[in-house]
Amino acid sequence: MILCFGELLLRLTAPGRELLMQSGRFDVHVGGAEANVAVGLASLGHASAMVSAVPDSPLGRGAVAALRAQGVDCSRVATRDGRMGLYFLSPGAGLRASDTVYDRAGSSFATAPAAAWDWDALLAGCTRLHLSGITPALGPDAANAAIAAAEAARARGLTISFDGNYRARLWEAWDSDPRGVLTRLVAMADLLFGNHRDVSLLLGEQFSGDGEDRRREAAEAAFAAFPNLKHIASTARHVDDADRHRLSARIDSRTGAVQTAEVAVSGIVDRIGGGDAFASGVLHALMSGQDDATAASWGLAVAALKHSLPGDFSLFRQADIDAFLSGGLDVRR
């Protein structure tokens, strides 16, 4: 079983590509980076569990119910005093980019001290821990909890995947040391979801993402700095406009790299959660014993498919991956 540790959120989206508060109406979805991965893996047939904390309120109970409905084990989600974390989204349109507003300070999860989590019990029966850089960005309590989780997982011989997910607005809201905290976490991971910008932050050295050779240079520097790392998985995204992006995927190992061709993703319904969908596709492949090339192509397939689905969750199965890779777009009957 893979255990995902992070905050459950409610996403309030302005409908019809409106600006926030243009009409005062919102569509509500449940999300959160680690929760999205848990749902994506459950949809792909893996046993996944969530560790988080929510308030004992209709909002908290509803968020947990949404994960449970998708097959995620929520027995490790605690209830605590505090509030439900929220974020607001104004979807992009044409040449206007999407924009988010966070409203998660003082949430039940963000204020939980590291001592609130009993990792002996929480990690029982698990083989992998999945974390992201969003959790430690929430504040000192969450940062210490993420480090404690990774240390406990390492001590028990679990593998650890870590998604950089750098969120400047969250780190800048407190007296933080993102490089110091993230370096400690990546040092314990065997799989990093991140690109040359993440490596630049971690190592304090600038790397370019222009061309495969430069991306390989960043990966080799990360492998040299972090001996436990075995794989680095990343995507490259070129945004033509809000409705058309071009995506490719890449996986670096210590002995080489594989990179997919670029695919055009048009008619985008919702891009939020695309990176988490990629992570679930890559993890699905690697946990199924597939090679790096297959992991890159499956990750890209799930990420591209996620752009067709409203909400944060990826709800696709292996049959959907196979259909995407076969190139057939006609109705399946």
Tab-separated table of C-alpha atoms in Angstrom:
chain	number	residue	atom	x	y	z
A	1	MET	CA	0.000	0.000	0.000
A	2	ILE	CA	1.139	3.532	-0.772
A	3	LEU	CA	0.526	6.117	1.948
A	4	CYS	CA	-0.024	9.755	0.943
A	5	PHE	CA	0.487	12.471	3.567
A	6	GLY	CA	-0.886	15.953	2.979
A	7	GLU	CA	-3.757	18.382	3.319
A	8	LEU	CA	-7.244	17.765	2.007
A	9	LEU	CA	-8.640	20.921	0.431
A	10	LEU	CA	-11.813	22.271	-1.045
A	11	ARG	CA	-11.369	24.047	-4.352
A	12	LEU	CA	-13.885	26.780	-5.162
A	13	THR	CA	-13.807	27.565	-8.878
A	14	ALA	CA	-15.440	30.509	-10.622
A	15	PRO	CA	-17.851	28.943	-13.132
A	16	GLY	CA	-17.699	29.393	-16.861
A	17	ARG	CA	-14.171	30.834	-16.780
A	18	GLU	CA	-15.322	33.867	-14.843
A	19	LEU	CA	-13.065	35.949	-12.659
A	20	LEU	CA	-13.366	35.351	-8.923
A	21	MET	CA	-16.473	37.051	-7.503
A	22	GLN	CA	-17.651	38.108	-10.959
A	23	SER	CA	-20.994	36.439	-10.267
A	24	GLY	CA	-20.393	35.289	-6.680
A	25	ARG	CA	-20.925	31.625	-7.605
A	26	PHE	CA	-18.495	28.727	-7.260
A	27	ASP	CA	-18.163	25.099	-8.272
A	28	VAL	CA	-16.721	23.014	-5.417
A	29	HIS	CA	-14.235	20.162	-5.831
A	30	VAL	CA	-12.159	18.199	-3.327
A	31	GLY	CA	-8.430	18.160	-3.934
A	32	GLY	CA	-4.938	18.453	-2.572
A	33	ALA	CA	-1.739	17.270	-4.261
A	34	GLU	CA	-1.229	14.111	-2.214
A	35	ALA	CA	-4.940	13.268	-2.188
A	36	ASN	CA	-4.991	13.580	-5.974
A	37	VAL	CA	-2.189	11.015	-6.225
A	38	ALA	CA	-4.002	8.676	-3.835
A	39	VAL	CA	-7.158	8.854	-5.957
A	40	GLY	CA	-5.226	8.447	-9.198
A	41	LEU	CA	-3.507	5.315	-7.913
A	42	ALA	CA	-6.730	3.859	-6.537
A	43	SER	CA	-8.354	4.369	-9.941
A	44	LEU	CA	-5.432	2.471	-11.491
A	45	GLY	CA	-5.979	-0.475	-9.155
A	46	HIS	CA	-3.466	0.175	-6.373
A	47	ALA	CA	-4.124	0.142	-2.644
A	48	SER	CA	-3.695	3.727	-1.449
A	49	ALA	CA	-4.315	5.411	1.879
A	50	MET	CA	-4.473	9.025	3.008
A	51	VAL	CA	-3.046	10.581	6.158
A	52	SER	CA	-4.467	14.019	6.873
A	53	ALA	CA	-6.558	16.015	9.338
A	54	VAL	CA	-9.875	17.742	8.766
A	55	PRO	CA	-12.406	19.503	10.996
A	56	ASP	CA	-15.381	17.512	12.245
A	57	SER	CA	-17.795	19.467	10.077
A	58	PRO	CA	-19.813	18.941	6.908
A	59	LEU	CA	-16.845	20.274	4.939
A	60	GLY	CA	-14.340	17.880	6.477
A	61	ARG	CA	-16.659	14.895	6.332
A	62	GLY	CA	-17.554	15.675	2.734
A	63	ALA	CA	-13.907	15.828	1.686
A	64	VAL	CA	-13.184	12.462	3.287
A	65	ALA	CA	-16.278	10.954	1.694
A	66	ALA	CA	-15.116	12.127	-1.741
A	67	LEU	CA	-11.813	10.262	-1.357
A	68	ARG	CA	-13.447	7.195	0.108
A	69	ALA	CA	-15.878	7.073	-2.822
A	70	GLN	CA	-12.889	6.696	-5.157
A	71	GLY	CA	-11.450	3.748	-3.238
A	72	VAL	CA	-8.902	5.521	-1.022
A	73	ASP	CA	-8.450	4.163	2.518
A	74	CYS	CA	-9.305	7.117	4.776
A	75	SER	CA	-9.046	5.330	8.123
A	76	ARG	CA	-5.904	7.352	8.892
A	77	VAL	CA	-7.557	10.749	8.380
A	78	ALA	CA	-7.968	12.416	11.776
A	79	THR	CA	-10.387	15.086	12.938
A	80	ARG	CA	-8.930	18.089	14.756
A	81	ASP	CA	-9.902	21.574	15.806
A	82	GLY	CA	-9.413	24.210	13.168
A	83	ARG	CA	-10.897	24.919	9.797
A	84	MET	CA	-11.029	23.375	6.360
A	85	GLY	CA	-8.318	24.515	3.990
A	86	LEU	CA	-9.657	26.247	0.878
A	87	TYR	CA	-8.325	27.594	-2.349
A	88	PHE	CA	-10.062	29.585	-5.038
A	89	LEU	CA	-9.456	29.254	-8.771
A	90	SER	CA	-10.165	31.620	-11.605
A	91	PRO	CA	-9.741	29.400	-14.687
A	92	GLY	CA	-7.720	30.787	-17.554
A	93	ALA	CA	-9.202	31.609	-20.942
A	94	GLY	CA	-7.487	32.514	-24.181
A	95	LEU	CA	-4.332	34.428	-23.294
A	96	ARG	CA	-5.415	34.964	-19.654
A	97	ALA	CA	-3.668	32.573	-17.272
A	98	SER	CA	-5.435	30.749	-14.447
A	99	ASP	CA	-4.986	32.292	-11.006
A	100	THR	CA	-5.320	30.860	-7.495
A	101	VAL	CA	-5.981	32.395	-4.084
A	102	TYR	CA	-5.132	30.330	-0.996
A	103	ASP	CA	-7.243	30.448	2.147
A	104	ARG	CA	-5.762	27.691	4.290
A	105	ALA	CA	-4.015	29.423	7.200
A	106	GLY	CA	-5.035	27.908	10.532
A	107	SER	CA	-6.474	24.766	8.996
A	108	SER	CA	-6.812	21.556	10.980
A	109	PHE	CA	-3.950	20.024	9.010
A	110	ALA	CA	-1.579	22.999	8.926
A	111	THR	CA	-1.699	23.507	12.700
A	112	ALA	CA	-1.193	19.847	13.647
A	113	PRO	CA	2.186	19.472	15.415
A	114	ALA	CA	4.612	16.755	14.368
A	115	ALA	CA	3.786	14.888	17.603
A	116	ALA	CA	0.164	14.527	16.475
A	117	TRP	CA	1.142	11.791	14.014
A	118	ASP	CA	1.880	8.258	15.280
A	119	TRP	CA	4.037	7.003	12.428
A	120	ASP	CA	4.473	3.533	13.930
A	121	ALA	CA	0.749	2.989	13.500
A	122	LEU	CA	0.253	5.078	10.357
A	123	LEU	CA	2.964	3.343	8.328
A	124	ALA	CA	1.948	-0.186	9.315
A	125	GLY	CA	1.287	-2.309	6.238
A	126	CYS	CA	2.633	0.316	3.810
A	127	THR	CA	5.461	-0.058	1.294
A	128	ARG	CA	5.798	3.517	-0.003
A	129	LEU	CA	5.265	7.036	1.357
A	130	HIS	CA	4.335	9.849	-1.005
A	131	LEU	CA	4.915	13.481	-0.019
A	132	SER	CA	5.019	16.825	-1.755
A	133	GLY	CA	6.636	20.184	-1.162
A	134	ILE	CA	3.248	21.746	-0.475
A	135	THR	CA	2.998	20.224	3.012
A	136	PRO	CA	6.221	21.719	4.429
A	137	ALA	CA	5.357	25.061	2.811
A	138	LEU	CA	2.328	25.415	5.102
A	139	GLY	CA	4.347	26.377	8.177
A	140	PRO	CA	6.804	25.069	10.756
A	141	ASP	CA	4.420	22.478	12.206
A	142	ALA	CA	3.688	20.955	8.814
A	143	ALA	CA	7.358	21.123	7.806
A	144	ASN	CA	8.426	19.239	10.928
A	145	ALA	CA	5.649	16.703	10.396
A	146	ALA	CA	6.731	16.019	6.812
A	147	ILE	CA	10.341	15.501	7.893
A	148	ALA	CA	9.244	13.192	10.727
A	149	ALA	CA	7.120	11.180	8.284
A	150	ALA	CA	10.017	10.720	5.869
A	151	GLU	CA	12.452	9.807	8.635
A	152	ALA	CA	10.034	7.225	10.023
A	153	ALA	CA	9.470	5.752	6.566
A	154	ARG	CA	13.196	5.514	5.899
A	155	ALA	CA	13.792	3.862	9.260
A	156	ARG	CA	11.215	1.207	8.350
A	157	GLY	CA	12.651	0.534	4.910
A	158	LEU	CA	9.827	2.122	2.893
A	159	THR	CA	10.497	3.767	-0.438
A	160	ILE	CA	9.674	7.474	-0.643
A	161	SER	CA	8.449	9.553	-3.561
A	162	PHE	CA	8.552	13.323	-3.325
A	163	ASP	CA	6.951	15.882	-5.623
A	164	GLY	CA	8.687	19.250	-5.470
A	165	ASN	CA	5.467	21.256	-6.012
A	166	TYR	CA	7.134	24.538	-5.059
A	167	ARG	CA	4.509	27.085	-4.018
A	168	ALA	CA	6.168	30.472	-3.509
A	169	ARG	CA	3.049	32.120	-2.054
A	170	LEU	CA	2.892	29.555	0.754
A	171	TRP	CA	6.607	29.674	1.625
A	172	GLU	CA	6.638	33.461	1.604
A	173	ALA	CA	3.796	33.645	4.136
A	174	TRP	CA	6.103	32.670	7.022
A	175	ASP	CA	9.744	32.875	8.077
A	176	SER	CA	10.670	29.822	6.048
A	177	ASP	CA	13.777	28.131	4.702
A	178	PRO	CA	12.465	26.271	1.636
A	179	ARG	CA	15.857	25.155	0.375
A	180	GLY	CA	16.892	23.759	3.765
A	181	VAL	CA	13.611	21.922	4.370
A	182	LEU	CA	13.219	20.561	0.843
A	183	THR	CA	16.835	19.381	0.759
A	184	ARG	CA	16.247	17.269	3.866
A	185	LEU	CA	13.170	15.694	2.322
A	186	VAL	CA	14.637	15.004	-1.121
A	187	ALA	CA	17.670	13.411	0.527
A	188	MET	CA	15.381	10.653	1.816
A	189	ALA	CA	13.521	10.036	-1.454
A	190	ASP	CA	14.256	7.455	-4.130
A	191	LEU	CA	11.915	9.118	-6.662
A	192	LEU	CA	11.712	12.871	-7.243
A	193	PHE	CA	9.021	14.500	-9.306
A	194	GLY	CA	10.686	17.732	-10.331
A	195	ASN	CA	12.488	19.551	-13.104
A	196	HIS	CA	15.543	21.736	-13.583
A	197	ARG	CA	13.911	24.576	-11.617
A	198	ASP	CA	13.476	22.313	-8.583
A	199	VAL	CA	17.094	21.189	-8.864
A	200	SER	CA	18.213	24.828	-9.122
A	201	LEU	CA	16.382	25.633	-5.882
A	202	LEU	CA	17.755	22.596	-4.069
A	203	LEU	CA	21.374	23.095	-5.105
A	204	GLY	CA	21.550	26.876	-5.283
A	205	GLU	CA	22.838	26.659	-8.850
A	206	GLN	CA	21.082	27.666	-12.040
A	207	PHE	CA	20.186	24.986	-14.578
A	208	SER	CA	18.419	25.442	-17.886
A	209	GLY	CA	15.613	23.308	-19.234
A	210	ASP	CA	16.449	24.181	-22.855
A	211	GLY	CA	17.236	20.904	-24.560
A	212	GLU	CA	17.744	17.355	-23.386
A	213	ASP	CA	21.447	17.849	-22.633
A	214	ARG	CA	20.766	20.710	-20.223
A	215	ARG	CA	17.998	18.771	-18.495
A	216	ARG	CA	20.357	15.838	-18.134
A	217	GLU	CA	22.952	18.147	-16.608
A	218	ALA	CA	20.469	19.134	-13.889
A	219	ALA	CA	19.534	15.499	-13.248
A	220	GLU	CA	23.146	14.405	-12.911
A	221	ALA	CA	23.803	17.208	-10.434
A	222	ALA	CA	20.819	16.045	-8.363
A	223	PHE	CA	21.962	12.421	-8.423
A	224	ALA	CA	25.413	13.524	-7.240
A	225	ALA	CA	23.926	15.574	-4.399
A	226	PHE	CA	21.352	12.991	-3.276
A	227	PRO	CA	22.740	9.434	-3.177
A	228	ASN	CA	19.361	7.845	-2.375
A	229	LEU	CA	17.722	9.154	-5.555
A	230	LYS	CA	17.112	6.538	-8.251
A	231	HIS	CA	14.691	8.332	-10.571
A	232	ILE	CA	13.704	11.883	-11.451
A	233	ALA	CA	10.428	12.237	-13.342
A	234	SER	CA	9.383	15.469	-15.007
A	235	THR	CA	7.187	17.019	-17.642
A	236	ALA	CA	7.783	19.888	-20.018
A	237	ARG	CA	4.782	22.082	-20.786
A	238	HIS	CA	4.501	24.662	-23.528
A	239	VAL	CA	1.401	26.834	-23.228
A	240	ASP	CA	0.051	28.102	-26.535
A	241	ASP	CA	-3.078	29.451	-24.847
A	242	ALA	CA	-5.468	28.362	-22.106
A	243	ASP	CA	-7.081	25.797	-24.427
A	244	ARG	CA	-3.991	24.256	-25.980
A	245	HIS	CA	-0.836	23.038	-24.271
A	246	ARG	CA	1.966	20.790	-25.505
A	247	LEU	CA	3.271	18.185	-23.059
A	248	SER	CA	6.171	15.756	-22.959
A	249	ALA	CA	7.482	13.540	-20.185
A	250	ARG	CA	10.923	12.464	-19.135
A	251	ILE	CA	12.448	10.074	-16.624
A	252	ASP	CA	16.111	10.292	-15.650
A	253	SER	CA	17.910	7.457	-13.894
A	254	ARG	CA	21.517	7.256	-12.834
A	255	THR	CA	22.423	5.475	-16.061
A	256	GLY	CA	20.474	7.491	-18.613
A	257	ALA	CA	17.210	9.117	-19.570
A	258	VAL	CA	14.097	8.468	-21.634
A	259	GLN	CA	11.912	11.199	-23.057
A	260	THR	CA	8.573	11.007	-24.839
A	261	ALA	CA	7.524	12.859	-27.925
A	262	GLU	CA	5.478	15.989	-27.370
A	263	VAL	CA	1.690	15.651	-27.509
A	264	ALA	CA	-0.773	18.463	-28.119
A	265	VAL	CA	-3.513	18.726	-25.491
A	266	SER	CA	-6.345	20.820	-26.870
A	267	GLY	CA	-9.851	21.640	-25.713
A	268	ILE	CA	-8.619	21.743	-22.123
A	269	VAL	CA	-11.378	21.357	-19.552
A	270	ASP	CA	-9.283	21.624	-16.370
A	271	ARG	CA	-5.501	21.534	-16.018
A	272	ILE	CA	-5.419	21.549	-12.199
A	273	GLY	CA	-4.146	18.203	-10.920
A	274	GLY	CA	-2.304	17.380	-14.135
A	275	GLY	CA	1.037	17.067	-12.369
A	276	ASP	CA	-0.477	14.807	-9.718
A	277	ALA	CA	-2.014	12.681	-12.478
A	278	PHE	CA	1.447	12.380	-14.042
A	279	ALA	CA	2.847	11.255	-10.698
A	280	SER	CA	0.145	8.609	-10.315
A	281	GLY	CA	0.825	7.285	-13.827
A	282	VAL	CA	4.566	7.051	-13.236
A	283	LEU	CA	4.110	5.413	-9.833
A	284	HIS	CA	1.576	3.008	-11.338
A	285	ALA	CA	4.117	1.873	-13.924
A	286	LEU	CA	7.091	1.593	-11.580
A	287	MET	CA	5.043	-0.195	-8.899
A	288	SER	CA	3.871	-2.609	-11.625
A	289	GLY	CA	7.447	-3.495	-12.592
A	290	GLN	CA	7.514	-1.552	-15.876
A	291	ASP	CA	10.630	0.034	-17.338
A	292	ASP	CA	11.415	3.755	-17.389
A	293	ALA	CA	10.177	4.279	-20.949
A	294	THR	CA	6.810	2.776	-20.083
A	295	ALA	CA	6.629	4.841	-16.891
A	296	ALA	CA	7.214	8.034	-18.882
A	297	SER	CA	4.564	7.167	-21.479
A	298	TRP	CA	1.980	6.074	-18.900
A	299	GLY	CA	2.604	9.194	-16.837
A	300	LEU	CA	2.184	11.395	-19.885
A	301	ALA	CA	-1.010	9.560	-20.885
A	302	VAL	CA	-2.659	10.057	-17.489
A	303	ALA	CA	-1.532	13.698	-17.320
A	304	ALA	CA	-2.930	14.454	-20.771
A	305	LEU	CA	-6.202	12.677	-20.015
A	306	LYS	CA	-6.615	14.635	-16.763
A	307	HIS	CA	-6.934	17.840	-18.797
A	308	SER	CA	-10.256	16.486	-20.110
A	309	LEU	CA	-11.837	16.082	-16.675
A	310	PRO	CA	-13.305	18.733	-14.322
A	311	GLY	CA	-11.970	18.783	-10.776
A	312	ASP	CA	-8.641	17.867	-9.225
A	313	PHE	CA	-8.909	14.066	-9.432
A	314	SER	CA	-7.662	11.718	-12.145
A	315	LEU	CA	-10.177	8.886	-12.464
A	316	PHE	CA	-8.620	6.921	-15.313
A	317	ARG	CA	-7.867	3.203	-15.567
A	318	GLN	CA	-5.282	1.141	-17.404
A	319	ALA	CA	-7.745	0.692	-20.274
A	320	ASP	CA	-7.833	4.476	-20.680
A	321	ILE	CA	-4.032	4.613	-20.830
A	322	ASP	CA	-3.978	1.864	-23.457
A	323	ALA	CA	-6.645	3.627	-25.521
A	324	PHE	CA	-4.764	6.944	-25.334
A	325	LEU	CA	-1.498	5.361	-26.442
A	326	SER	CA	-3.208	3.555	-29.312
A	327	GLY	CA	-4.273	6.925	-30.699
A	328	GLY	CA	-7.935	6.078	-31.178
A	329	LEU	CA	-10.258	9.037	-30.575
A	330	ASP	CA	-13.491	7.590	-31.927
A	331	VAL	CA	-16.289	6.514	-29.581
A	332	ARG	CA	-15.476	3.230	-27.844
A	333	ARG	CA	-18.414	0.841	-28.251
